[in-house]
Amino acid sequence: MRIFAGSDFHVDYQENLAWFEDVSRQDFKDDVLIVAGDVANSLDLFSRFMTMMSERFAKVLFVPGNHDLWCRHGGRRSRSGSSLAEESSSFEQLETVLAICKGLGVSMSPYRAGRRLIVPLFGWYDYSFGEPNATLLQIWMDYRRCDWQGLSDAEVSAHLDSFNHQPDLTGVSSVLSFSHFLPRIDLMPERLPEKYKFLFPVFGSQRLEAHIRSLGSSLHIYGHSHLNRRVVKHGVTYINNAFGYPSEKHIAQRMLMEITDLS
């Protein structure tokens, strides 16, 4: 059994969807795929992608990203022709995403692959990486495409964090964890131009790092930033293998990364 991972597939873009439609139906029948969030803005395309991957892999593991929780609030409509209309709140959207995954056998719970335990970590940003400035509040699409029914982002982060529980580690030789959001802001490159750092408040939460350390993870997969990296911090290897938008080919490898033997 091999383990593959990726994030930010954004199959709302036809070019991205076509890439995944071409993934072999024979080569991964015994393998696990980790999907670290941001599959699609549309429920139709989300369901279509998860169906395709469930048919190609022995097991698909998933945590939702922010794009997966965009809802109908604000006049958004599905690009897909929409037999599955987006829900009217992000809480309803989350419940529908969870139901689609459950129906397809896609797991959002700890999964044993031999003696390795793979642990999904739900999350949201809570401004533990900084406070948003006026520019971020104006341009960040989640503020218009998500409807958390009056809850603050810190409260949303706490709600999604309630999905995370310490698993039984008996007989486990190593732990691999994954999240959509960043668990620590120093995963971003030190030489990142200053003009992009105003985005840091919406990149993740320190809650995730606390879970990683509590689990004793040796490897953590994350997404969201669309910057593909492999960084070691205090004994943990952090990997971002984002597929990204078609315009981001210069910063994204656009591949499913095998992580079976990485630590």
PDB file of C-alpha atoms in Angstrom, residues 12-258:
ATOM      1  CA  ASP A  12     -13.739  24.175 -10.932  1.00  0.00           C
ATOM      2  CA  TYR A  13     -11.082  24.841 -13.562  1.00  0.00           C
ATOM      3  CA  GLN A  14     -11.634  22.537 -16.539  1.00  0.00           C
ATOM      4  CA  GLU A  15      -7.896  22.060 -17.029  1.00  0.00           C
ATOM      5  CA  ASN A  16      -7.544  20.765 -13.470  1.00  0.00           C
ATOM      6  CA  LEU A  17     -10.618  18.544 -13.729  1.00  0.00           C
ATOM      7  CA  ALA A  18      -9.338  17.029 -16.984  1.00  0.00           C
ATOM      8  CA  TRP A  19      -6.004  16.176 -15.314  1.00  0.00           C
ATOM      9  CA  PHE A  20      -7.763  14.143 -12.625  1.00  0.00           C
ATOM     10  CA  GLU A  21     -10.087  12.492 -15.131  1.00  0.00           C
ATOM     11  CA  ASP A  22      -6.918  11.112 -16.757  1.00  0.00           C
ATOM     12  CA  VAL A  23      -5.600   9.537 -13.531  1.00  0.00           C
ATOM     13  CA  SER A  24      -5.204   5.791 -14.060  1.00  0.00           C
ATOM     14  CA  ARG A  25      -8.056   3.530 -12.980  1.00  0.00           C
ATOM     15  CA  GLN A  26      -5.657   0.594 -12.453  1.00  0.00           C
ATOM     16  CA  ASP A  27      -2.422   1.939 -10.949  1.00  0.00           C
ATOM     17  CA  PHE A  28      -3.711   3.002  -7.496  1.00  0.00           C
ATOM     18  CA  LYS A  29      -6.204   0.282  -6.583  1.00  0.00           C
ATOM     19  CA  ASP A  30      -4.239  -0.675  -3.445  1.00  0.00           C
ATOM     20  CA  ASP A  31      -3.264   2.853  -2.442  1.00  0.00           C
ATOM     21  CA  VAL A  32      -4.385   5.686  -0.160  1.00  0.00           C
ATOM     22  CA  LEU A  33      -4.976   9.273  -1.297  1.00  0.00           C
ATOM     23  CA  ILE A  34      -4.864  12.183   1.157  1.00  0.00           C
ATOM     24  CA  VAL A  35      -6.849  15.206  -0.049  1.00  0.00           C
ATOM     25  CA  ALA A  36      -5.927  18.213   2.102  1.00  0.00           C
ATOM     26  CA  GLY A  37      -8.823  20.487   1.154  1.00  0.00           C
ATOM     27  CA  ASP A  38      -9.993  22.909  -1.527  1.00  0.00           C
ATOM     28  CA  VAL A  39     -11.428  20.426  -4.000  1.00  0.00           C
ATOM     29  CA  ALA A  40     -14.066  22.688  -5.540  1.00  0.00           C
ATOM     30  CA  ASN A  41     -16.361  25.667  -5.045  1.00  0.00           C
ATOM     31  CA  SER A  42     -19.269  23.611  -6.398  1.00  0.00           C
ATOM     32  CA  LEU A  43     -20.946  20.676  -4.668  1.00  0.00           C
ATOM     33  CA  ASP A  44     -21.536  19.013  -8.033  1.00  0.00           C
ATOM     34  CA  LEU A  45     -17.844  19.127  -8.856  1.00  0.00           C
ATOM     35  CA  PHE A  46     -16.873  18.175  -5.322  1.00  0.00           C
ATOM     36  CA  SER A  47     -19.048  15.053  -5.550  1.00  0.00           C
ATOM     37  CA  ARG A  48     -17.777  14.278  -9.048  1.00  0.00           C
ATOM     38  CA  PHE A  49     -14.132  14.523  -7.973  1.00  0.00           C
ATOM     39  CA  MET A  50     -14.592  12.417  -4.851  1.00  0.00           C
ATOM     40  CA  THR A  51     -16.451   9.782  -6.853  1.00  0.00           C
ATOM     41  CA  MET A  52     -13.599   9.635  -9.386  1.00  0.00           C
ATOM     42  CA  MET A  53     -10.910   9.321  -6.734  1.00  0.00           C
ATOM     43  CA  SER A  54     -12.888   6.715  -4.749  1.00  0.00           C
ATOM     44  CA  GLU A  55     -13.057   4.609  -7.896  1.00  0.00           C
ATOM     45  CA  ARG A  56      -9.297   4.868  -8.434  1.00  0.00           C
ATOM     46  CA  PHE A  57      -7.882   4.512  -4.890  1.00  0.00           C
ATOM     47  CA  ALA A  58      -8.439   1.903  -2.197  1.00  0.00           C
ATOM     48  CA  LYS A  59      -9.086   4.697   0.312  1.00  0.00           C
ATOM     49  CA  VAL A  60      -9.512   8.462   0.110  1.00  0.00           C
ATOM     50  CA  LEU A  61      -8.956  10.641   3.202  1.00  0.00           C
ATOM     51  CA  PHE A  62     -10.136  14.263   3.343  1.00  0.00           C
ATOM     52  CA  VAL A  63     -10.446  17.450   5.362  1.00  0.00           C
ATOM     53  CA  PRO A  64     -12.368  20.451   3.988  1.00  0.00           C
ATOM     54  CA  GLY A  65     -10.701  23.649   2.898  1.00  0.00           C
ATOM     55  CA  ASN A  66     -12.239  27.099   2.818  1.00  0.00           C
ATOM     56  CA  HIS A  67     -13.362  26.817  -0.830  1.00  0.00           C
ATOM     57  CA  ASP A  68     -15.231  23.600  -0.059  1.00  0.00           C
ATOM     58  CA  LEU A  69     -17.337  25.579   2.435  1.00  0.00           C
ATOM     59  CA  TRP A  70     -18.346  28.487   0.208  1.00  0.00           C
ATOM     60  CA  CYS A  71     -22.128  28.657   0.097  1.00  0.00           C
ATOM     61  CA  ARG A  72     -25.010  30.182  -1.827  1.00  0.00           C
ATOM     62  CA  HIS A  73     -25.113  33.242   0.431  1.00  0.00           C
ATOM     63  CA  GLY A  74     -24.357  36.387  -1.570  1.00  0.00           C
ATOM     64  CA  GLY A  75     -25.748  35.142  -4.876  1.00  0.00           C
ATOM     65  CA  ARG A  76     -23.100  32.590  -5.823  1.00  0.00           C
ATOM     66  CA  ARG A  77     -24.214  29.893  -8.243  1.00  0.00           C
ATOM     67  CA  SER A  78     -22.615  26.597  -9.206  1.00  0.00           C
ATOM     68  CA  ARG A  79     -20.700  26.637 -12.496  1.00  0.00           C
ATOM     69  CA  SER A  80     -21.617  23.049 -13.162  1.00  0.00           C
ATOM     70  CA  GLY A  81     -25.262  23.302 -14.108  1.00  0.00           C
ATOM     71  CA  SER A  82     -26.121  22.335 -10.568  1.00  0.00           C
ATOM     72  CA  SER A  83     -28.141  19.364  -9.575  1.00  0.00           C
ATOM     73  CA  LEU A  84     -26.556  19.911  -6.148  1.00  0.00           C
ATOM     74  CA  ALA A  85     -27.239  23.535  -5.259  1.00  0.00           C
ATOM     75  CA  GLU A  86     -24.887  25.083  -2.744  1.00  0.00           C
ATOM     76  CA  GLU A  87     -26.353  25.390   0.721  1.00  0.00           C
ATOM     77  CA  SER A  88     -27.418  28.726   2.221  1.00  0.00           C
ATOM     78  CA  SER A  89     -24.948  28.683   5.129  1.00  0.00           C
ATOM     79  CA  SER A  90     -21.442  27.337   5.510  1.00  0.00           C
ATOM     80  CA  PHE A  91     -22.648  25.109   8.348  1.00  0.00           C
ATOM     81  CA  GLU A  92     -25.149  23.502   5.955  1.00  0.00           C
ATOM     82  CA  GLN A  93     -22.462  23.318   3.283  1.00  0.00           C
ATOM     83  CA  LEU A  94     -20.176  21.500   5.714  1.00  0.00           C
ATOM     84  CA  GLU A  95     -22.901  19.004   6.576  1.00  0.00           C
ATOM     85  CA  THR A  96     -23.528  18.311   2.879  1.00  0.00           C
ATOM     86  CA  VAL A  97     -19.812  17.859   2.188  1.00  0.00           C
ATOM     87  CA  LEU A  98     -19.576  15.431   5.111  1.00  0.00           C
ATOM     88  CA  ALA A  99     -22.626  13.523   3.840  1.00  0.00           C
ATOM     89  CA  ILE A 100     -21.190  13.226   0.318  1.00  0.00           C
ATOM     90  CA  CYS A 101     -17.942  11.861   1.732  1.00  0.00           C
ATOM     91  CA  LYS A 102     -19.726   9.399   4.007  1.00  0.00           C
ATOM     92  CA  GLY A 103     -21.807   8.107   1.111  1.00  0.00           C
ATOM     93  CA  LEU A 104     -18.679   7.480  -0.967  1.00  0.00           C
ATOM     94  CA  GLY A 105     -16.644   5.920   1.862  1.00  0.00           C
ATOM     95  CA  VAL A 106     -14.265   8.893   1.977  1.00  0.00           C
ATOM     96  CA  SER A 107     -12.829   9.038   5.492  1.00  0.00           C
ATOM     97  CA  MET A 108     -12.389  12.097   7.695  1.00  0.00           C
ATOM     98  CA  SER A 109     -11.363  10.038  10.732  1.00  0.00           C
ATOM     99  CA  PRO A 110      -8.002   8.541  11.770  1.00  0.00           C
ATOM    100  CA  TYR A 111      -7.065   5.696   9.423  1.00  0.00           C
ATOM    101  CA  ARG A 112      -4.531   2.922   9.973  1.00  0.00           C
ATOM    102  CA  ALA A 113      -2.239   2.057   7.087  1.00  0.00           C
ATOM    103  CA  GLY A 114      -0.276  -0.849   8.544  1.00  0.00           C
ATOM    104  CA  ARG A 115       1.352   0.448  11.729  1.00  0.00           C
ATOM    105  CA  ARG A 116       1.135   4.057  10.546  1.00  0.00           C
ATOM    106  CA  LEU A 117      -1.831   6.143  11.668  1.00  0.00           C
ATOM    107  CA  ILE A 118      -3.057   8.878   9.315  1.00  0.00           C
ATOM    108  CA  VAL A 119      -4.918  11.629  11.190  1.00  0.00           C
ATOM    109  CA  PRO A 120      -6.995  14.362   9.511  1.00  0.00           C
ATOM    110  CA  LEU A 121      -7.142  17.680  11.375  1.00  0.00           C
ATOM    111  CA  PHE A 122     -10.094  19.989  10.785  1.00  0.00           C
ATOM    112  CA  GLY A 123      -9.428  23.692  11.125  1.00  0.00           C
ATOM    113  CA  TRP A 124      -9.994  27.310  10.186  1.00  0.00           C
ATOM    114  CA  TYR A 125      -8.008  30.493  10.729  1.00  0.00           C
ATOM    115  CA  ASP A 126      -8.351  32.277  14.064  1.00  0.00           C
ATOM    116  CA  TYR A 127      -5.911  35.192  13.633  1.00  0.00           C
ATOM    117  CA  SER A 128      -3.261  33.562  15.790  1.00  0.00           C
ATOM    118  CA  PHE A 129      -0.913  34.512  12.917  1.00  0.00           C
ATOM    119  CA  GLY A 130      -1.915  38.185  13.117  1.00  0.00           C
ATOM    120  CA  GLU A 131      -4.897  40.517  12.748  1.00  0.00           C
ATOM    121  CA  PRO A 132      -6.379  41.258   9.311  1.00  0.00           C
ATOM    122  CA  ASN A 133      -5.849  44.753   7.952  1.00  0.00           C
ATOM    123  CA  ALA A 134      -8.323  46.797   5.907  1.00  0.00           C
ATOM    124  CA  THR A 135      -7.015  45.452   2.583  1.00  0.00           C
ATOM    125  CA  LEU A 136      -7.434  41.825   3.637  1.00  0.00           C
ATOM    126  CA  LEU A 137     -10.933  42.472   4.965  1.00  0.00           C
ATOM    127  CA  GLN A 138     -11.838  43.975   1.598  1.00  0.00           C
ATOM    128  CA  ILE A 139     -10.375  41.383  -0.785  1.00  0.00           C
ATOM    129  CA  TRP A 140     -10.507  38.010   1.028  1.00  0.00           C
ATOM    130  CA  MET A 141     -13.286  36.095  -0.709  1.00  0.00           C
ATOM    131  CA  ASP A 142     -14.231  33.954   2.313  1.00  0.00           C
ATOM    132  CA  TYR A 143     -15.712  37.059   3.913  1.00  0.00           C
ATOM    133  CA  ARG A 144     -18.274  37.180   1.086  1.00  0.00           C
ATOM    134  CA  ARG A 145     -18.580  33.515   0.111  1.00  0.00           C
ATOM    135  CA  CYS A 146     -18.875  31.965   3.583  1.00  0.00           C
ATOM    136  CA  ASP A 147     -21.815  32.488   5.915  1.00  0.00           C
ATOM    137  CA  TRP A 148     -21.067  31.339   9.460  1.00  0.00           C
ATOM    138  CA  GLN A 149     -24.305  32.820  10.803  1.00  0.00           C
ATOM    139  CA  GLY A 150     -22.691  35.554  12.840  1.00  0.00           C
ATOM    140  CA  LEU A 151     -19.839  33.535  14.362  1.00  0.00           C
ATOM    141  CA  SER A 152     -16.393  35.085  14.409  1.00  0.00           C
ATOM    142  CA  ASP A 153     -13.539  33.297  12.665  1.00  0.00           C
ATOM    143  CA  ALA A 154     -12.112  32.391  16.090  1.00  0.00           C
ATOM    144  CA  GLU A 155     -15.450  30.750  16.950  1.00  0.00           C
ATOM    145  CA  VAL A 156     -15.528  28.944  13.602  1.00  0.00           C
ATOM    146  CA  SER A 157     -11.993  27.699  14.250  1.00  0.00           C
ATOM    147  CA  ALA A 158     -13.047  26.407  17.672  1.00  0.00           C
ATOM    148  CA  HIS A 159     -16.128  24.705  16.163  1.00  0.00           C
ATOM    149  CA  LEU A 160     -14.133  22.897  13.473  1.00  0.00           C
ATOM    150  CA  ASP A 161     -11.445  22.037  16.004  1.00  0.00           C
ATOM    151  CA  SER A 162     -14.122  20.176  17.978  1.00  0.00           C
ATOM    152  CA  PHE A 163     -14.041  17.530  15.225  1.00  0.00           C
ATOM    153  CA  ASN A 164     -10.476  16.661  16.277  1.00  0.00           C
ATOM    154  CA  HIS A 165     -10.011  14.047  18.997  1.00  0.00           C
ATOM    155  CA  GLN A 166      -6.906  12.341  20.330  1.00  0.00           C
ATOM    156  CA  PRO A 167      -6.927   8.857  18.751  1.00  0.00           C
ATOM    157  CA  ASP A 168      -5.844   5.582  20.285  1.00  0.00           C
ATOM    158  CA  LEU A 169      -2.135   5.249  19.498  1.00  0.00           C
ATOM    159  CA  THR A 170      -1.773   1.670  20.740  1.00  0.00           C
ATOM    160  CA  GLY A 171       0.375  -0.343  18.327  1.00  0.00           C
ATOM    161  CA  VAL A 172       1.120   2.710  16.174  1.00  0.00           C
ATOM    162  CA  SER A 173       4.734   3.082  15.050  1.00  0.00           C
ATOM    163  CA  SER A 174       4.353   6.482  13.347  1.00  0.00           C
ATOM    164  CA  VAL A 175       1.739   9.192  12.882  1.00  0.00           C
ATOM    165  CA  LEU A 176       1.104  11.150   9.700  1.00  0.00           C
ATOM    166  CA  SER A 177      -1.267  14.099  10.146  1.00  0.00           C
ATOM    167  CA  PHE A 178      -2.795  16.444   7.603  1.00  0.00           C
ATOM    168  CA  SER A 179      -4.788  19.665   7.498  1.00  0.00           C
ATOM    169  CA  HIS A 180      -5.836  22.189   4.904  1.00  0.00           C
ATOM    170  CA  PHE A 181      -4.673  25.208   6.872  1.00  0.00           C
ATOM    171  CA  LEU A 182      -1.128  25.957   8.003  1.00  0.00           C
ATOM    172  CA  PRO A 183      -0.269  24.913  11.571  1.00  0.00           C
ATOM    173  CA  ARG A 184       2.523  27.475  11.916  1.00  0.00           C
ATOM    174  CA  ILE A 185       3.314  30.639   9.999  1.00  0.00           C
ATOM    175  CA  ASP A 186       7.061  29.963   9.770  1.00  0.00           C
ATOM    176  CA  LEU A 187       6.260  27.384   7.097  1.00  0.00           C
ATOM    177  CA  MET A 188       6.076  30.364   4.753  1.00  0.00           C
ATOM    178  CA  PRO A 189       9.397  31.236   3.054  1.00  0.00           C
ATOM    179  CA  GLU A 190      11.540  33.748   4.920  1.00  0.00           C
ATOM    180  CA  ARG A 191      12.198  35.598   1.667  1.00  0.00           C
ATOM    181  CA  LEU A 192       8.516  35.990   0.812  1.00  0.00           C
ATOM    182  CA  PRO A 193       8.024  39.564  -0.458  1.00  0.00           C
ATOM    183  CA  GLU A 194       6.627  41.853   2.237  1.00  0.00           C
ATOM    184  CA  LYS A 195       3.647  42.796   0.066  1.00  0.00           C
ATOM    185  CA  TYR A 196       2.152  39.289   0.498  1.00  0.00           C
ATOM    186  CA  LYS A 197       2.474  39.053   4.280  1.00  0.00           C
ATOM    187  CA  PHE A 198      -0.842  40.832   4.887  1.00  0.00           C
ATOM    188  CA  LEU A 199      -2.446  37.454   3.999  1.00  0.00           C
ATOM    189  CA  PHE A 200      -0.880  35.659   6.981  1.00  0.00           C
ATOM    190  CA  PRO A 201      -3.871  36.116   9.350  1.00  0.00           C
ATOM    191  CA  VAL A 202      -6.049  33.864   7.150  1.00  0.00           C
ATOM    192  CA  PHE A 203      -3.427  31.168   6.589  1.00  0.00           C
ATOM    193  CA  GLY A 204      -4.128  28.968   9.592  1.00  0.00           C
ATOM    194  CA  SER A 205      -4.118  28.421  13.321  1.00  0.00           C
ATOM    195  CA  GLN A 206      -1.709  27.515  16.100  1.00  0.00           C
ATOM    196  CA  ARG A 207      -4.360  25.049  17.317  1.00  0.00           C
ATOM    197  CA  LEU A 208      -3.250  22.713  14.542  1.00  0.00           C
ATOM    198  CA  GLU A 209       0.361  22.743  15.666  1.00  0.00           C
ATOM    199  CA  ALA A 210      -0.736  21.818  19.189  1.00  0.00           C
ATOM    200  CA  HIS A 211      -2.529  18.751  17.776  1.00  0.00           C
ATOM    201  CA  ILE A 212       0.492  17.766  15.686  1.00  0.00           C
ATOM    202  CA  ARG A 213       2.718  17.824  18.758  1.00  0.00           C
ATOM    203  CA  SER A 214       0.150  15.982  20.880  1.00  0.00           C
ATOM    204  CA  LEU A 215      -0.106  13.242  18.258  1.00  0.00           C
ATOM    205  CA  GLY A 216       3.653  12.908  17.949  1.00  0.00           C
ATOM    206  CA  SER A 217       3.407  13.298  14.181  1.00  0.00           C
ATOM    207  CA  SER A 218       6.598  12.799  12.231  1.00  0.00           C
ATOM    208  CA  LEU A 219       5.053  14.080   8.987  1.00  0.00           C
ATOM    209  CA  HIS A 220       2.353  16.673   8.379  1.00  0.00           C
ATOM    210  CA  ILE A 221       0.697  17.482   5.057  1.00  0.00           C
ATOM    211  CA  TYR A 222      -0.928  20.895   4.616  1.00  0.00           C
ATOM    212  CA  GLY A 223      -2.308  23.080   1.831  1.00  0.00           C
ATOM    213  CA  HIS A 224      -3.934  26.493   1.383  1.00  0.00           C
ATOM    214  CA  SER A 225      -0.873  28.649   0.633  1.00  0.00           C
ATOM    215  CA  HIS A 226      -0.362  27.175  -2.876  1.00  0.00           C
ATOM    216  CA  LEU A 227       3.392  27.273  -2.227  1.00  0.00           C
ATOM    217  CA  ASN A 228       4.873  23.801  -2.561  1.00  0.00           C
ATOM    218  CA  ARG A 229       7.433  23.237   0.153  1.00  0.00           C
ATOM    219  CA  ARG A 230       9.134  20.627   2.306  1.00  0.00           C
ATOM    220  CA  VAL A 231      10.348  22.008   5.641  1.00  0.00           C
ATOM    221  CA  VAL A 232      11.562  20.340   8.850  1.00  0.00           C
ATOM    222  CA  LYS A 233      10.666  22.085  12.107  1.00  0.00           C
ATOM    223  CA  HIS A 234      11.609  20.601  15.496  1.00  0.00           C
ATOM    224  CA  GLY A 235      11.646  17.050  14.212  1.00  0.00           C
ATOM    225  CA  VAL A 236       8.461  17.215  12.112  1.00  0.00           C
ATOM    226  CA  THR A 237       8.534  17.253   8.308  1.00  0.00           C
ATOM    227  CA  TYR A 238       5.908  19.586   6.823  1.00  0.00           C
ATOM    228  CA  ILE A 239       4.939  19.160   3.165  1.00  0.00           C
ATOM    229  CA  ASN A 240       2.705  21.264   0.949  1.00  0.00           C
ATOM    230  CA  ASN A 241       1.925  19.619  -2.395  1.00  0.00           C
ATOM    231  CA  ALA A 242      -0.674  21.998  -3.806  1.00  0.00           C
ATOM    232  CA  PHE A 243      -2.032  21.468  -7.314  1.00  0.00           C
ATOM    233  CA  GLY A 244      -3.131  25.096  -7.546  1.00  0.00           C
ATOM    234  CA  TYR A 245      -4.788  27.196 -10.215  1.00  0.00           C
ATOM    235  CA  PRO A 246      -3.808  26.781 -13.891  1.00  0.00           C
ATOM    236  CA  SER A 247      -2.019  30.144 -13.659  1.00  0.00           C
ATOM    237  CA  GLU A 248       0.230  28.835 -10.853  1.00  0.00           C
ATOM    238  CA  LYS A 249       2.175  26.188 -12.755  1.00  0.00           C
ATOM    239  CA  HIS A 250       5.408  28.019 -11.930  1.00  0.00           C
ATOM    240  CA  ILE A 251       4.967  27.418  -8.186  1.00  0.00           C
ATOM    241  CA  ALA A 252       3.017  24.126  -8.125  1.00  0.00           C
ATOM    242  CA  GLN A 253       4.251  20.686  -9.188  1.00  0.00           C
ATOM    243  CA  ARG A 254       0.759  19.578 -10.314  1.00  0.00           C
ATOM    244  CA  MET A 255       1.212  15.990  -9.222  1.00  0.00           C
ATOM    245  CA  LEU A 256       0.107  13.501  -6.592  1.00  0.00           C
ATOM    246  CA  MET A 257       3.132  13.111  -4.307  1.00  0.00           C
ATOM    247  CA  GLU A 258       3.969   9.684  -2.942  1.00  0.00           C
TER     248      GLU A 258
END
